Amino acid sequence: MSEVLDSHPQLLQGAWITVQITVLGAVLALVLALAFGVAGAARAVWMRAVNRLYVEFFRGAAALVLMYWLFYSLPLVGLRFTPMAAAVLALGLNYGAYGAEVVRGSINAVPKAQYEAAVALNLRPAQRMRRVILPQAVALMLPPFGNLLIELMKATAVVSLVTIADLTFRAQQIQANTGETAATYALVLVVYFVIAQVLQRLVRLLEHRTERMLGRRPRRGALREVPAPAGGAPR
């Protein structure tokens, strides 16, 4: 166990790579999810068709297969990606498809009365979506987005197969050098758990902030003790 603990600089380097891939993949997935999710909730048939094409293809494709295809197959036709770019693109495309369905469902879950109120205010469709619908839909998106973020982080464990020295890759090196299988992977399990808890905490903070902005949760200090009426309580 002491040999494994002495190798903690390698684990920290791998954990930092894992965090970078998670953040970059999540940003790409979020952009794709918002774009295709809004398209899926649009009235235009062609926009909904584009949404279905993207969602069905990338949701049905394994992230590892996409990664292999981007890193090993596309160079055969002249398109080359760095290992980091291939990993981020594969994870972003895959989890963006799941996120697009979350966005579409959240937009459709906003009460119809909100649409009618936005129309009564003479807002244009883009204004309705940006000012009325999306802010309320975001509060519905965040909990499932938190789950997808954790799943994306765990999926980074396969990026070592495209030569990226992430946390899992470093663990394999340490296990090969020390022969301590149980201790090595127990420590790696703890590191993944810590990363997941930090990400989940950040999502929870965003949830609370969004609810306060929508007036669903009182701000700190907003509730004060109501003063007693003059003359004391009635008898």
mmCIF file of C-alpha atoms in Angstrom:
data_model
loop_
_atom_site.group_PDB
_atom_site.id
_atom_site.type_symbol
_atom_site.label_atom_id
_atom_site.label_comp_id
_atom_site.label_asym_id
_atom_site.label_seq_id
_atom_site.Cartn_x
_atom_site.Cartn_y
_atom_site.Cartn_z
ATOM 1 C CA MET A 1 0.000 0.000 0.000
ATOM 2 C CA SER A 2 2.862 2.392 0.791
ATOM 3 C CA GLU A 3 4.244 1.955 -2.733
ATOM 4 C CA VAL A 4 0.881 2.895 -4.172
ATOM 5 C CA LEU A 5 0.639 5.985 -1.960
ATOM 6 C CA ASP A 6 4.155 7.003 -2.975
ATOM 7 C CA SER A 7 2.915 7.054 -6.591
ATOM 8 C CA HIS A 8 0.278 9.701 -5.830
ATOM 9 C CA PRO A 9 1.886 12.330 -8.136
ATOM 10 C CA GLN A 10 1.116 10.057 -11.097
ATOM 11 C CA LEU A 11 -2.453 9.605 -9.930
ATOM 12 C CA LEU A 12 -2.896 13.356 -9.522
ATOM 13 C CA GLN A 13 -1.595 13.934 -13.049
ATOM 14 C CA GLY A 14 -4.037 11.353 -14.374
ATOM 15 C CA ALA A 15 -6.888 12.845 -12.343
ATOM 16 C CA TRP A 16 -6.158 16.284 -13.813
ATOM 17 C CA ILE A 17 -6.355 14.850 -17.349
ATOM 18 C CA THR A 18 -9.645 13.171 -16.435
ATOM 19 C CA VAL A 19 -11.045 16.476 -15.141
ATOM 20 C CA GLN A 20 -9.963 18.313 -18.298
ATOM 21 C CA ILE A 21 -11.619 15.773 -20.587
ATOM 22 C CA THR A 22 -14.756 15.821 -18.433
ATOM 23 C CA VAL A 23 -15.059 19.616 -18.536
ATOM 24 C CA LEU A 24 -14.312 19.958 -22.248
ATOM 25 C CA GLY A 25 -16.608 17.065 -23.153
ATOM 26 C CA ALA A 26 -19.377 18.498 -20.960
ATOM 27 C CA VAL A 27 -19.105 21.936 -22.584
ATOM 28 C CA LEU A 28 -19.364 20.425 -26.072
ATOM 29 C CA ALA A 29 -22.241 18.174 -24.989
ATOM 30 C CA LEU A 30 -24.085 21.146 -23.459
ATOM 31 C CA VAL A 31 -23.783 23.243 -26.624
ATOM 32 C CA LEU A 32 -25.017 20.356 -28.782
ATOM 33 C CA ALA A 33 -27.792 19.493 -26.327
ATOM 34 C CA LEU A 34 -29.151 23.050 -26.301
ATOM 35 C CA ALA A 35 -28.948 23.439 -30.083
ATOM 36 C CA PHE A 36 -30.563 20.115 -30.977
ATOM 37 C CA GLY A 37 -32.921 20.117 -27.996
ATOM 38 C CA VAL A 38 -34.424 23.456 -29.018
ATOM 39 C CA ALA A 39 -34.644 22.148 -32.591
ATOM 40 C CA GLY A 40 -36.527 19.097 -31.329
ATOM 41 C CA ALA A 41 -39.113 21.310 -29.626
ATOM 42 C CA ALA A 42 -39.539 23.601 -32.655
ATOM 43 C CA ARG A 43 -42.642 23.674 -34.831
ATOM 44 C CA ALA A 44 -40.695 23.378 -38.075
ATOM 45 C CA VAL A 45 -40.728 19.791 -39.314
ATOM 46 C CA TRP A 46 -37.221 19.996 -40.790
ATOM 47 C CA MET A 47 -35.761 21.120 -37.451
ATOM 48 C CA ARG A 48 -37.381 18.220 -35.633
ATOM 49 C CA ALA A 49 -36.077 15.893 -38.340
ATOM 50 C CA VAL A 50 -32.524 17.175 -37.807
ATOM 51 C CA ASN A 51 -32.937 16.596 -34.075
ATOM 52 C CA ARG A 52 -34.095 13.010 -34.561
ATOM 53 C CA LEU A 53 -31.275 12.244 -37.007
ATOM 54 C CA TYR A 54 -28.601 13.479 -34.592
ATOM 55 C CA VAL A 55 -30.137 11.959 -31.460
ATOM 56 C CA GLU A 56 -30.866 8.529 -32.900
ATOM 57 C CA PHE A 57 -27.453 8.170 -34.530
ATOM 58 C CA PHE A 58 -25.179 9.375 -31.728
ATOM 59 C CA ARG A 59 -27.288 8.027 -28.876
ATOM 60 C CA GLY A 60 -27.159 4.597 -30.483
ATOM 61 C CA ALA A 61 -23.389 4.695 -31.099
ATOM 62 C CA ALA A 62 -21.003 3.680 -28.310
ATOM 63 C CA ALA A 63 -18.616 6.414 -27.213
ATOM 64 C CA LEU A 64 -15.671 4.028 -27.448
ATOM 65 C CA VAL A 65 -16.527 3.119 -31.057
ATOM 66 C CA LEU A 66 -16.809 6.823 -31.945
ATOM 67 C CA MET A 67 -13.453 7.429 -30.310
ATOM 68 C CA TYR A 68 -11.802 4.622 -32.260
ATOM 69 C CA TRP A 69 -13.403 5.848 -35.482
ATOM 70 C CA LEU A 70 -12.200 9.422 -34.960
ATOM 71 C CA PHE A 71 -8.698 8.493 -33.855
ATOM 72 C CA TYR A 72 -7.871 5.414 -35.926
ATOM 73 C CA SER A 73 -10.180 5.437 -38.969
ATOM 74 C CA LEU A 74 -10.429 9.065 -40.113
ATOM 75 C CA PRO A 75 -6.626 9.424 -40.538
ATOM 76 C CA LEU A 76 -6.981 6.893 -43.367
ATOM 77 C CA VAL A 77 -8.915 9.531 -45.344
ATOM 78 C CA GLY A 78 -6.675 12.421 -44.305
ATOM 79 C CA LEU A 79 -8.496 13.712 -41.195
ATOM 80 C CA ARG A 80 -6.358 13.552 -38.070
ATOM 81 C CA PHE A 81 -7.305 14.331 -34.496
ATOM 82 C CA THR A 82 -5.097 14.488 -31.443
ATOM 83 C CA PRO A 83 -5.972 11.906 -28.763
ATOM 84 C CA MET A 84 -7.492 14.633 -26.568
ATOM 85 C CA ALA A 85 -9.584 16.065 -29.423
ATOM 86 C CA ALA A 86 -10.840 12.611 -30.432
ATOM 87 C CA ALA A 87 -11.838 11.793 -26.845
ATOM 88 C CA VAL A 88 -13.599 15.116 -26.232
ATOM 89 C CA LEU A 89 -15.404 15.006 -29.576
ATOM 90 C CA ALA A 90 -16.581 11.422 -29.102
ATOM 91 C CA LEU A 91 -17.855 12.022 -25.571
ATOM 92 C CA GLY A 92 -19.427 15.367 -26.490
ATOM 93 C CA LEU A 93 -21.291 13.940 -29.480
ATOM 94 C CA ASN A 94 -22.484 10.910 -27.539
ATOM 95 C CA TYR A 95 -23.676 12.645 -24.374
ATOM 96 C CA GLY A 96 -24.925 15.680 -26.290
ATOM 97 C CA ALA A 97 -27.483 13.356 -27.893
ATOM 98 C CA TYR A 98 -28.747 12.284 -24.468
ATOM 99 C CA GLY A 99 -28.755 15.897 -23.321
ATOM 100 C CA ALA A 100 -30.748 16.992 -26.379
ATOM 101 C CA GLU A 101 -33.597 14.753 -25.267
ATOM 102 C CA VAL A 102 -33.418 16.250 -21.786
ATOM 103 C CA VAL A 103 -33.644 19.767 -23.234
ATOM 104 C CA ARG A 104 -36.515 18.858 -25.550
ATOM 105 C CA GLY A 105 -38.464 17.201 -22.754
ATOM 106 C CA SER A 106 -37.849 20.095 -20.349
ATOM 107 C CA ILE A 107 -39.045 22.667 -22.889
ATOM 108 C CA ASN A 108 -42.200 20.649 -23.573
ATOM 109 C CA ALA A 109 -42.771 20.330 -19.811
ATOM 110 C CA VAL A 110 -43.074 24.104 -19.337
ATOM 111 C CA PRO A 111 -46.789 24.834 -18.716
ATOM 112 C CA LYS A 112 -48.734 25.876 -21.801
ATOM 113 C CA ALA A 113 -49.959 28.955 -19.952
ATOM 114 C CA GLN A 114 -46.398 30.339 -20.105
ATOM 115 C CA TYR A 115 -46.446 30.116 -23.904
ATOM 116 C CA GLU A 116 -49.830 31.812 -24.002
ATOM 117 C CA ALA A 117 -48.628 34.596 -21.683
ATOM 118 C CA ALA A 118 -45.558 35.172 -23.870
ATOM 119 C CA VAL A 119 -47.778 35.394 -26.960
ATOM 120 C CA ALA A 120 -50.094 37.824 -25.150
ATOM 121 C CA LEU A 121 -47.064 40.033 -24.445
ATOM 122 C CA ASN A 122 -46.427 40.125 -28.210
ATOM 123 C CA LEU A 123 -42.997 38.523 -27.906
ATOM 124 C CA ARG A 124 -41.381 37.100 -31.003
ATOM 125 C CA PRO A 125 -40.697 33.315 -31.030
ATOM 126 C CA ALA A 126 -36.991 33.811 -30.285
ATOM 127 C CA GLN A 127 -37.818 36.190 -27.425
ATOM 128 C CA ARG A 128 -40.370 33.751 -26.029
ATOM 129 C CA MET A 129 -37.807 30.982 -25.976
ATOM 130 C CA ARG A 130 -34.974 33.091 -24.536
ATOM 131 C CA ARG A 131 -36.884 35.123 -21.948
ATOM 132 C CA VAL A 132 -39.779 32.910 -20.876
ATOM 133 C CA ILE A 133 -39.434 29.245 -21.833
ATOM 134 C CA LEU A 134 -35.723 28.446 -21.474
ATOM 135 C CA PRO A 135 -35.247 30.030 -17.999
ATOM 136 C CA GLN A 136 -38.028 27.816 -16.646
ATOM 137 C CA ALA A 137 -36.868 24.771 -18.591
ATOM 138 C CA VAL A 138 -33.329 25.133 -17.207
ATOM 139 C CA ALA A 139 -34.614 24.385 -13.700
ATOM 140 C CA LEU A 140 -36.029 21.109 -15.037
ATOM 141 C CA MET A 141 -32.871 20.260 -17.013
ATOM 142 C CA LEU A 142 -30.309 20.573 -14.235
ATOM 143 C CA PRO A 143 -31.030 17.381 -12.217
ATOM 144 C CA PRO A 144 -30.795 15.038 -15.252
ATOM 145 C CA PHE A 145 -27.859 17.076 -16.561
ATOM 146 C CA GLY A 146 -26.097 16.358 -13.272
ATOM 147 C CA ASN A 147 -26.582 12.633 -13.817
ATOM 148 C CA LEU A 148 -25.280 12.886 -17.398
ATOM 149 C CA LEU A 149 -22.240 14.814 -16.187
ATOM 150 C CA ILE A 150 -21.339 12.028 -13.765
ATOM 151 C CA GLU A 151 -21.869 9.419 -16.471
ATOM 152 C CA LEU A 152 -19.621 11.380 -18.837
ATOM 153 C CA MET A 153 -16.917 11.581 -16.175
ATOM 154 C CA LYS A 154 -17.043 7.820 -15.671
ATOM 155 C CA ALA A 155 -16.928 7.258 -19.433
ATOM 156 C CA THR A 156 -13.544 8.999 -19.556
ATOM 157 C CA ALA A 157 -12.068 5.772 -18.158
ATOM 158 C CA VAL A 158 -11.906 4.398 -21.721
ATOM 159 C CA VAL A 159 -9.826 7.264 -23.182
ATOM 160 C CA SER A 160 -6.655 5.405 -22.212
ATOM 161 C CA LEU A 161 -7.382 3.177 -25.216
ATOM 162 C CA VAL A 162 -6.490 6.100 -27.498
ATOM 163 C CA THR A 163 -3.165 6.682 -25.680
ATOM 164 C CA ILE A 164 -4.331 9.338 -23.192
ATOM 165 C CA ALA A 165 -2.628 9.116 -19.781
ATOM 166 C CA ASP A 166 -5.774 9.643 -17.715
ATOM 167 C CA LEU A 167 -6.497 8.354 -14.222
ATOM 168 C CA THR A 168 -7.211 4.804 -15.366
ATOM 169 C CA PHE A 169 -4.053 4.716 -17.510
ATOM 170 C CA ARG A 170 -1.941 5.870 -14.549
ATOM 171 C CA ALA A 171 -3.573 3.246 -12.338
ATOM 172 C CA GLN A 172 -2.635 0.536 -14.819
ATOM 173 C CA GLN A 173 0.972 1.763 -14.802
ATOM 174 C CA ILE A 174 1.133 1.799 -10.999
ATOM 175 C CA GLN A 175 -0.414 -1.669 -10.758
ATOM 176 C CA ALA A 176 2.111 -3.037 -13.253
ATOM 177 C CA ASN A 177 5.036 -1.454 -11.384
ATOM 178 C CA THR A 178 4.008 -2.359 -7.842
ATOM 179 C CA GLY A 179 1.891 -5.482 -8.292
ATOM 180 C CA GLU A 180 -0.629 -4.003 -5.823
ATOM 181 C CA THR A 181 -3.899 -4.531 -7.672
ATOM 182 C CA ALA A 182 -6.411 -4.160 -4.832
ATOM 183 C CA ALA A 183 -4.745 -1.133 -3.231
ATOM 184 C CA THR A 184 -4.245 0.641 -6.557
ATOM 185 C CA TYR A 185 -7.795 0.339 -7.777
ATOM 186 C CA ALA A 186 -9.244 1.042 -4.337
ATOM 187 C CA LEU A 187 -7.379 4.365 -4.343
ATOM 188 C CA VAL A 188 -8.517 5.094 -7.908
ATOM 189 C CA LEU A 189 -12.086 4.328 -6.884
ATOM 190 C CA VAL A 190 -11.816 6.944 -4.128
ATOM 191 C CA VAL A 191 -10.424 9.532 -6.551
ATOM 192 C CA TYR A 192 -13.275 8.986 -9.023
ATOM 193 C CA PHE A 193 -15.748 9.228 -6.132
ATOM 194 C CA VAL A 194 -14.272 12.553 -4.993
ATOM 195 C CA ILE A 195 -14.404 13.991 -8.519
ATOM 196 C CA ALA A 196 -18.021 12.856 -8.871
ATOM 197 C CA GLN A 197 -19.004 14.454 -5.559
ATOM 198 C CA VAL A 198 -17.408 17.771 -6.524
ATOM 199 C CA LEU A 199 -19.247 17.798 -9.849
ATOM 200 C CA GLN A 200 -22.529 16.865 -8.183
ATOM 201 C CA ARG A 201 -22.078 19.640 -5.632
ATOM 202 C CA LEU A 202 -21.532 22.205 -8.383
ATOM 203 C CA VAL A 203 -24.719 21.073 -10.118
ATOM 204 C CA ARG A 204 -26.653 21.345 -6.851
ATOM 205 C CA LEU A 205 -25.411 24.912 -6.388
ATOM 206 C CA LEU A 206 -26.603 25.755 -9.903
ATOM 207 C CA GLU A 207 -29.989 24.220 -9.096
ATOM 208 C CA HIS A 208 -30.402 26.364 -5.976
ATOM 209 C CA ARG A 209 -29.296 29.498 -7.808
ATOM 210 C CA THR A 210 -31.718 28.868 -10.665
ATOM 211 C CA GLU A 211 -34.598 28.254 -8.283
ATOM 212 C CA ARG A 212 -33.859 31.528 -6.473
ATOM 213 C CA MET A 213 -33.748 33.415 -9.771
ATOM 214 C CA LEU A 214 -37.172 32.009 -10.661
ATOM 215 C CA GLY A 215 -38.536 32.891 -7.226
ATOM 216 C CA ARG A 216 -39.073 29.268 -6.228
ATOM 217 C CA ARG A 217 -36.659 29.444 -3.307
ATOM 218 C CA PRO A 218 -36.413 32.456 -0.964
ATOM 219 C CA ARG A 219 -33.110 34.281 -0.838
ATOM 220 C CA ARG A 220 -31.082 34.201 2.330
ATOM 221 C CA GLY A 221 -32.262 36.883 4.694
ATOM 222 C CA ALA A 222 -35.406 37.477 2.644
ATOM 223 C CA LEU A 223 -37.666 36.037 5.346
ATOM 224 C CA ARG A 224 -37.705 38.157 8.452
ATOM 225 C CA GLU A 225 -39.667 37.881 11.616
ATOM 226 C CA VAL A 226 -43.005 39.665 11.282
ATOM 227 C CA PRO A 227 -43.254 42.358 13.996
ATOM 228 C CA ALA A 228 -46.021 42.019 16.524
ATOM 229 C CA PRO A 229 -48.961 44.440 16.106
ATOM 230 C CA ALA A 230 -48.911 47.575 18.207
ATOM 231 C CA GLY A 231 -50.572 47.197 21.564
ATOM 232 C CA GLY A 232 -49.752 43.539 21.859
ATOM 233 C CA ALA A 233 -51.725 40.512 20.860
ATOM 234 C CA PRO A 234 -55.508 40.761 21.075
ATOM 235 C CA ARG A 235 -57.139 39.159 24.088
#
